Amino acid sequence: MASVVFLQLTTHLLHTEDFFAGMFYMFNVIVIGHGVCVHAERVSRERFLSERALASLNDELRGANGSLERKNRELEISKKDQENKTNALLALREQQMIAAQTASREKSNFLAAATHDLRQPMHALNLFLQAAAEAIRNGEYAQAERLMNECGSSSVILARLLNAVLDLSRLESGRVVPRYHVFDVRQIVEEAAAQLRPFAMSRGVEIRLRLPKEEVVCVRSDAHWLGRAVANLMSNGIKYADKGKDTKATVIVGVVHSPTRARIDVLDNGIGIPRDYFEAIFQPFFQVNNPEQDRDKGLGLGLSIVNAVVSMLDQHRIELKSTEGRGSRFSLEMPLCGPTIDKPSSRAPQRSEADETAQLNGRYVLLVEDDGLVRASTEALLSQWGVLFDSAATFEEYEEILADIERFPDLIITDFRLRDAKTAREVAMASATRLGRACPCLVVTGEPTATIVPLACDHDVLSKPVSPAELRREMVALIARADECACEAEAATVQ
């Protein structure tokens, strides 16, 4: 509009020639102005786009910087975590190394102590044997008999120590698998008390039982190993009785229970245990107040075996309370179960040594043992008991005896593994095949019982070393069981 007005004014004021010149000038001005405006607008638009792109790039850069910072923080945290894990692994490795060194040192100390304690009765046994031989040569038969009795005492100590060391080794190595079942715990306590009463009487110690009379206390445990633990605790109380007190030395064994737990308490009024020794007494060969290593106070392994048994059995624990000079109380806790008993059992009647020997007199036994020394000593023992026997060193010799046998054997005593790659399983099968029926078999082996029992075809197993009394007792029990089964079978046939 301004251009039109300006054009009209110019037309009225100027002449025609001047008008065209002015128009040309004005057109140039308009064109130049338009170009300038277009350029300015383009520059402005480009600047705007550049600024917006720059702002977007700045936003992206800030985002990238933030992401990078987060990555850096995450890397820093990851680095710290990795350092912590590495330090933890190094610390764990160090702990394991220390534990391994400690275990190795404890094992070495255990072996050194065991070797020392095993050498003592062996040394005494050798000296007694030499002295007895000299007494026999000099015609001093009464002295020789006394020395031979001392030899027997030394051999009993040696066997007891070796068995305790082997039991502890098996328990701590995890080779013993507990056999859980439900039973009345009162029976375990009564059996342990019956077993230890003669020993307690010889020490002037009285054993008192405080058991629920009309209430069954059923627990879930391993009856054999729990019985061993209870017997060891009672024996420990008897051995450390304080005979200097005015009151009678007494060991009290009680059974109490809560709705879910049962507890066996073994109390004594003996010398007591200082609190500083509460942990040490459960270590092998550690004994309080026995610097002279008096064997009448035990071998120093009883409480170690108790601790190993409790550690092996599920949900079992042991607690000790003691006052020095007044006595101690050991408490064994275990899970309480319902009144249903899995395998009720009755204790075998106690027999005297003379009764057991009389029951073996005239019996016929087959002995299979590849070790000449063990075979000869067993033959000598069987002869003293009046047992008739045939012995074999190999499975082939055993088969030859079976081929010419004239009397059905009352019992077979065999090692588990023979040198000709045969085992007690083949020995039992051969007798059943050749003789027409199975014969009771007693496996006496030096191999770990936990390894042998699953392979021994349900035969009774004894682990070497076996005391003569234990061997005689087991032989009598097996023969009596076989005789009872034979009588029942004969009665059934008659009916």
Short mmCIF file of N, CA and C in Angstrom, two decimals, residues 47 75 134 270 332 362 476:
data_model
loop_
_atom_site.label_atom_id
_atom_site.label_comp_id
_atom_site.label_asym_id
_atom_site.label_seq_id
_atom_site.Cartn_x
_atom_site.Cartn_y
_atom_site.Cartn_z
N ARG A 47 20.09 -19.64 11.72
CA ARG A 47 20.62 -19.49 13.07
C ARG A 47 19.71 -20.20 14.07
N LEU A 75 30.89 -48.80 37.39
CA LEU A 75 32.20 -49.45 37.29
C LEU A 75 32.96 -49.35 38.60
N GLU A 134 61.25 -116.25 81.57
CA GLU A 134 62.35 -116.51 82.51
C GLU A 134 61.84 -117.26 83.74
N GLY A 270 32.15 -86.02 92.02
CA GLY A 270 33.59 -86.24 92.00
C GLY A 270 34.39 -84.96 92.13
N LEU A 332 22.79 -85.01 77.81
CA LEU A 332 22.63 -85.37 76.40
C LEU A 332 21.18 -85.11 76.00
N GLY A 362 32.71 -128.90 73.33
CA GLY A 362 32.23 -129.95 72.45
C GLY A 362 31.58 -129.44 71.17
N VAL A 476 28.69 -117.83 71.64
CA VAL A 476 27.60 -118.43 72.41
C VAL A 476 26.25 -117.91 71.92
#
